[in-house]
């Protein structure tokens, strides 16, 4: 019953937030048709709300896919500059195309490459107000260790898919073999960051689970 009502509320909010921008609507349709994992509506709408409160100027995103969240972030925060990294060439090319068609192309820089391999000097900024981790779920700790050092004191690290579509609730022995290591890694990262002495961390039960870690 409770799950049913949450679904209803999400639907209700999604209707209220219906994408006015035809480019955003087109991206949502393409992602759905081609099974490209972009942030879901309740997740992205909440995330944008959090960013509006935080008002970051420099944002670093790990995992652009087709540029959906980067365009949503840059459109919502007109003073912000978003740097985003994507390793999949097809998705990178689609993102470049969508970003060039958006009204915020001057506010986004997309870098093609594996975020765990690229060098810091490839990044346009030395420091970031916000870091958004939304790439390979089994590698969150590695992304965090590499990039959270670039987040300013008082800045925020956001992570999406902390629930892995419900998989984090399964007992270890019931984890699907294919995703076992990834889910174990994600759960380990979650425990680690929730008790990290240098961060104030909250896990929000919206979308697929959004983690917010404020750097002390
Ligand atoms: C969930 S999607 C990102 C969705 C996007 N943030 C959005 O909501 O519009 C994750 C993306 O991360 C990319 N990715 C995974 N591991 C990566 C890595 N090590 N470096 C760069 N990109 C990576 C994948 O290719 C995939 O396109």
Short mmCIF file of C-alpha atoms and ligand atoms in Angstrom, two decimals:
data_model
loop_
_atom_site.label_atom_id
_atom_site.label_comp_id
_atom_site.label_asym_id
_atom_site.label_seq_id
_atom_site.Cartn_x
_atom_site.Cartn_y
_atom_site.Cartn_z
CA UNK A 1 0.00 0.00 0.00
CA UNK A 2 2.75 2.40 0.99
CA UNK A 3 4.72 1.59 -2.18
CA UNK A 4 1.55 2.17 -4.23
CA UNK A 5 1.08 5.61 -2.71
CA UNK A 6 4.73 6.56 -3.30
CA UNK A 7 4.25 5.61 -6.93
CA UNK A 8 1.14 7.77 -7.07
CA UNK A 9 2.95 10.72 -5.52
CA UNK A 10 5.84 10.34 -7.97
CA UNK A 11 3.37 10.31 -10.84
CA UNK A 12 1.57 13.33 -9.41
CA UNK A 13 4.85 15.29 -9.09
CA UNK A 14 6.02 14.18 -12.54
CA UNK A 15 2.78 15.52 -14.04
CA UNK A 16 3.32 18.86 -12.28
CA UNK A 17 6.94 18.99 -13.50
CA UNK A 18 6.15 17.92 -17.05
CA UNK A 19 9.10 18.81 -19.27
CA UNK A 20 8.27 22.01 -21.09
CA UNK A 21 11.52 21.92 -23.01
CA UNK A 22 11.10 19.82 -26.17
CA UNK A 23 14.80 18.88 -26.13
CA UNK A 24 14.48 17.44 -22.62
CA UNK A 25 11.33 15.54 -23.63
CA UNK A 26 13.14 14.18 -26.71
CA UNK A 27 16.08 13.03 -24.59
CA UNK A 28 13.75 11.29 -22.14
CA UNK A 29 12.06 9.46 -25.02
CA UNK A 30 15.36 8.42 -26.63
CA UNK A 31 16.74 7.19 -23.30
CA UNK A 32 13.61 5.13 -22.75
CA UNK A 33 13.59 3.69 -26.28
CA UNK A 34 17.32 2.88 -26.29
CA UNK A 35 17.44 1.76 -22.64
CA UNK A 36 20.01 4.42 -21.74
CA UNK A 37 20.01 4.84 -17.95
CA UNK A 38 19.37 8.51 -17.25
CA UNK A 39 18.20 9.76 -13.86
CA UNK A 40 14.51 9.10 -13.27
CA UNK A 41 12.09 12.01 -13.00
CA UNK A 42 11.64 11.97 -9.24
CA UNK A 43 15.41 11.67 -8.74
CA UNK A 44 16.39 14.46 -11.12
CA UNK A 45 13.65 16.81 -9.93
CA UNK A 46 14.71 16.36 -6.30
CA UNK A 47 18.39 16.66 -7.22
CA UNK A 48 17.76 19.92 -9.10
CA UNK A 49 15.86 21.22 -6.05
CA UNK A 50 18.85 20.42 -3.84
CA UNK A 51 21.22 22.15 -6.26
CA UNK A 52 18.98 25.23 -6.29
CA UNK A 53 19.35 25.39 -2.52
CA UNK A 54 23.11 24.83 -2.67
CA UNK A 55 23.71 27.17 -5.66
CA UNK A 56 27.01 25.66 -6.80
CA UNK A 57 29.05 27.46 -9.45
CA UNK A 58 31.39 24.67 -10.48
CA UNK A 59 29.91 21.18 -10.83
CA UNK A 60 31.75 18.00 -11.81
CA UNK A 61 29.69 15.05 -13.02
CA UNK A 62 31.04 11.52 -13.45
CA UNK A 63 28.84 9.70 -15.98
CA UNK A 64 27.16 11.97 -18.56
CA UNK A 65 25.39 9.28 -20.63
CA UNK A 66 23.64 11.43 -23.29
CA UNK A 67 24.00 14.69 -21.34
CA UNK A 68 20.51 14.73 -19.81
CA UNK A 69 21.43 15.55 -16.21
CA UNK A 70 24.19 17.95 -17.34
CA UNK A 71 21.69 19.94 -19.43
CA UNK A 72 19.10 19.85 -16.62
CA UNK A 73 21.70 21.11 -14.10
CA UNK A 74 23.06 23.87 -16.35
CA UNK A 75 19.52 24.98 -17.30
CA UNK A 76 18.41 25.20 -13.66
CA UNK A 77 21.53 27.05 -12.47
CA UNK A 78 22.34 29.68 -15.04
CA UNK A 79 25.52 30.83 -13.26
CA UNK A 80 26.94 27.34 -12.99
CA UNK A 81 29.50 25.60 -15.17
CA UNK A 82 29.16 21.85 -15.51
CA UNK A 83 32.07 19.59 -16.40
CA UNK A 84 30.96 16.07 -17.22
CA UNK A 85 32.88 12.88 -18.06
CA UNK A 86 31.66 9.95 -20.19
CA UNK A 87 33.64 6.91 -21.30
CA UNK A 88 31.19 5.37 -23.79
CA UNK A 89 31.92 6.85 -27.23
CA UNK A 90 28.39 6.47 -28.64
CA UNK A 91 26.84 8.10 -25.59
CA UNK A 92 29.53 10.79 -25.58
CA UNK A 93 28.72 11.61 -29.23
CA UNK A 94 25.00 11.77 -28.49
CA UNK A 95 25.69 14.01 -25.49
CA UNK A 96 27.83 16.37 -27.61
CA UNK A 97 24.98 16.63 -30.11
CA UNK A 98 22.30 17.25 -27.47
CA UNK A 99 24.45 19.77 -25.59
CA UNK A 100 25.12 21.69 -28.83
CA UNK A 101 21.35 21.84 -29.44
CA UNK A 102 20.65 23.08 -25.90
CA UNK A 103 20.59 26.71 -24.75
CA UNK A 104 23.32 25.99 -22.19
CA UNK A 105 26.14 24.66 -24.38
CA UNK A 106 28.40 27.50 -23.16
CA UNK A 107 27.94 26.23 -19.61
CA UNK A 108 28.87 22.60 -20.17
CA UNK A 109 32.16 20.95 -20.98
CA UNK A 110 32.05 17.26 -21.77
CA UNK A 111 35.18 15.14 -21.62
CA UNK A 112 35.41 11.73 -23.28
CA UNK A 113 37.28 9.16 -21.22
CA UNK A 114 37.33 6.83 -18.25
CA UNK A 115 37.00 9.03 -15.16
CA UNK A 116 39.34 6.70 -13.28
CA UNK A 117 42.08 7.17 -15.88
CA UNK A 118 41.89 10.79 -16.98
CA UNK A 119 44.28 13.28 -15.50
CA UNK A 120 43.21 16.19 -13.35
CA UNK A 121 44.87 18.64 -15.73
CA UNK A 122 42.19 17.74 -18.32
CA UNK A 123 39.59 19.30 -16.02
CA UNK A 124 38.81 23.00 -16.48
CA UNK A 125 38.55 23.76 -12.75
CA UNK A 126 40.79 22.91 -9.85
CA UNK A 127 37.99 23.04 -7.30
CA UNK A 128 34.30 22.18 -7.39
CA UNK A 129 31.30 23.15 -5.26
CA UNK A 130 29.48 19.98 -6.23
CA UNK A 131 30.55 16.54 -7.40
CA UNK A 132 27.87 14.28 -8.86
CA UNK A 133 28.79 10.60 -9.10
CA UNK A 134 26.49 8.71 -11.47
CA UNK A 135 28.73 6.19 -13.26
CA UNK A 136 29.68 2.51 -12.68
CA UNK A 137 27.97 1.62 -9.39
CA UNK A 138 30.67 -0.80 -8.22
CA UNK A 139 33.32 1.93 -8.47
CA UNK A 140 31.75 4.69 -6.38
CA UNK A 141 34.44 4.53 -3.72
CA UNK A 142 37.15 4.87 -6.37
CA UNK A 143 35.40 7.85 -7.98
CA UNK A 144 34.92 9.37 -4.55
CA UNK A 145 38.56 8.89 -3.55
CA UNK A 146 39.82 10.36 -6.80
CA UNK A 147 37.47 13.35 -7.10
CA UNK A 148 36.19 14.34 -3.64
CA UNK A 149 39.59 15.94 -2.97
CA UNK A 150 38.62 18.53 -5.61
CA UNK A 151 35.46 19.48 -3.70
CA UNK A 152 35.74 22.66 -1.64
CA UNK A 153 35.17 22.63 2.09
CA UNK A 154 31.40 22.99 2.55
CA UNK A 155 30.87 21.57 -0.94
CA UNK A 156 28.65 18.58 -1.59
CA UNK A 157 29.15 15.15 -3.14
CA UNK A 158 25.92 13.71 -4.58
CA UNK A 159 25.57 10.08 -5.68
CA UNK A 160 22.67 8.49 -7.56
CA UNK A 161 21.38 4.89 -7.64
CA UNK A 162 22.27 4.16 -4.05
CA UNK A 163 19.43 1.58 -3.94
CA UNK A 164 20.38 -0.12 -7.23
CA UNK A 165 16.69 -0.51 -8.04
CA UNK A 166 16.03 -2.42 -4.82
CA UNK A 167 19.04 -4.78 -5.02
CA UNK A 168 20.61 -3.32 -1.87
CA UNK A 169 17.72 -4.78 0.15
CA UNK A 170 18.42 -8.36 -0.93
CA UNK A 171 20.33 -10.64 1.46
CA UNK A 172 23.85 -11.32 0.23
CA UNK A 173 23.10 -14.93 -0.79
CA UNK A 174 20.20 -13.78 -2.99
CA UNK A 175 22.21 -11.22 -4.93
CA UNK A 176 22.19 -12.01 -8.66
CA UNK A 177 25.57 -13.52 -9.56
CA UNK A 178 26.06 -11.09 -12.43
CA UNK A 179 25.80 -8.00 -10.20
CA UNK A 180 27.03 -9.43 -6.92
CA UNK A 181 30.40 -7.68 -6.72
CA UNK A 182 28.95 -4.39 -7.89
CA UNK A 183 26.17 -4.41 -5.28
CA UNK A 184 28.56 -5.48 -2.51
CA UNK A 185 30.90 -2.64 -3.46
CA UNK A 186 28.04 -0.13 -3.50
CA UNK A 187 26.83 -1.26 -0.06
CA UNK A 188 30.36 -1.14 1.32
CA UNK A 189 30.82 2.37 -0.06
CA UNK A 190 27.51 3.44 1.50
CA UNK A 191 28.52 2.18 4.95
CA UNK A 192 31.93 3.79 4.61
CA UNK A 193 30.69 7.23 3.59
CA UNK A 194 27.78 7.28 6.08
CA UNK A 195 30.31 7.11 8.93
CA UNK A 196 33.14 9.07 7.31
CA UNK A 197 34.37 11.63 9.86
CA UNK A 198 35.01 14.32 7.22
CA UNK A 199 31.51 14.28 5.73
CA UNK A 200 27.97 14.87 6.96
CA UNK A 201 26.09 12.27 4.96
CA UNK A 202 22.39 11.72 4.32
CA UNK A 203 20.74 9.08 2.17
CA UNK A 204 17.48 10.27 0.63
CA UNK A 205 14.80 7.70 -0.31
CA UNK A 206 13.87 9.47 -3.54
CA UNK A 207 14.27 8.22 -7.08
CA UNK A 208 16.72 5.32 -6.89
CA UNK A 209 18.31 6.68 -3.69
CA UNK A 210 20.33 9.89 -3.65
CA UNK A 211 23.25 10.29 -1.29
CA UNK A 212 24.36 13.73 -0.12
CA UNK A 213 27.74 14.06 1.57
CA UNK A 214 28.69 17.56 2.76
CA UNK A 215 32.42 18.09 3.14
CA UNK A 216 33.21 19.41 6.63
C1 LIG B 1 23.54 6.26 -15.14
S1 LIG B 1 24.40 6.78 -16.54
C2 LIG B 1 24.54 8.52 -16.32
C3 LIG B 1 23.24 9.22 -16.46
C4 LIG B 1 23.33 10.73 -16.45
N1 LIG B 1 24.03 11.23 -15.29
C5 LIG B 1 21.93 11.32 -16.48
O1 LIG B 1 21.21 11.19 -15.47
O2 LIG B 1 21.56 11.87 -17.51
C6 LIG B 1 26.03 6.25 -16.18
C7 LIG B 1 27.04 6.58 -17.27
O3 LIG B 1 28.33 6.48 -16.69
C8 LIG B 1 29.23 6.03 -17.68
N2 LIG B 1 30.41 5.50 -16.99
C9 LIG B 1 30.50 4.36 -16.25
N3 LIG B 1 31.73 4.24 -15.75
C10 LIG B 1 32.44 5.33 -16.16
C11 LIG B 1 33.77 5.76 -15.97
N4 LIG B 1 34.65 5.03 -15.27
N5 LIG B 1 34.15 6.92 -16.53
C12 LIG B 1 33.28 7.67 -17.26
N6 LIG B 1 32.01 7.30 -17.49
C13 LIG B 1 31.59 6.14 -16.94
C14 LIG B 1 28.42 4.99 -18.45
O4 LIG B 1 28.96 4.78 -19.73
C15 LIG B 1 27.02 5.59 -18.44
O5 LIG B 1 26.75 6.28 -19.64
#
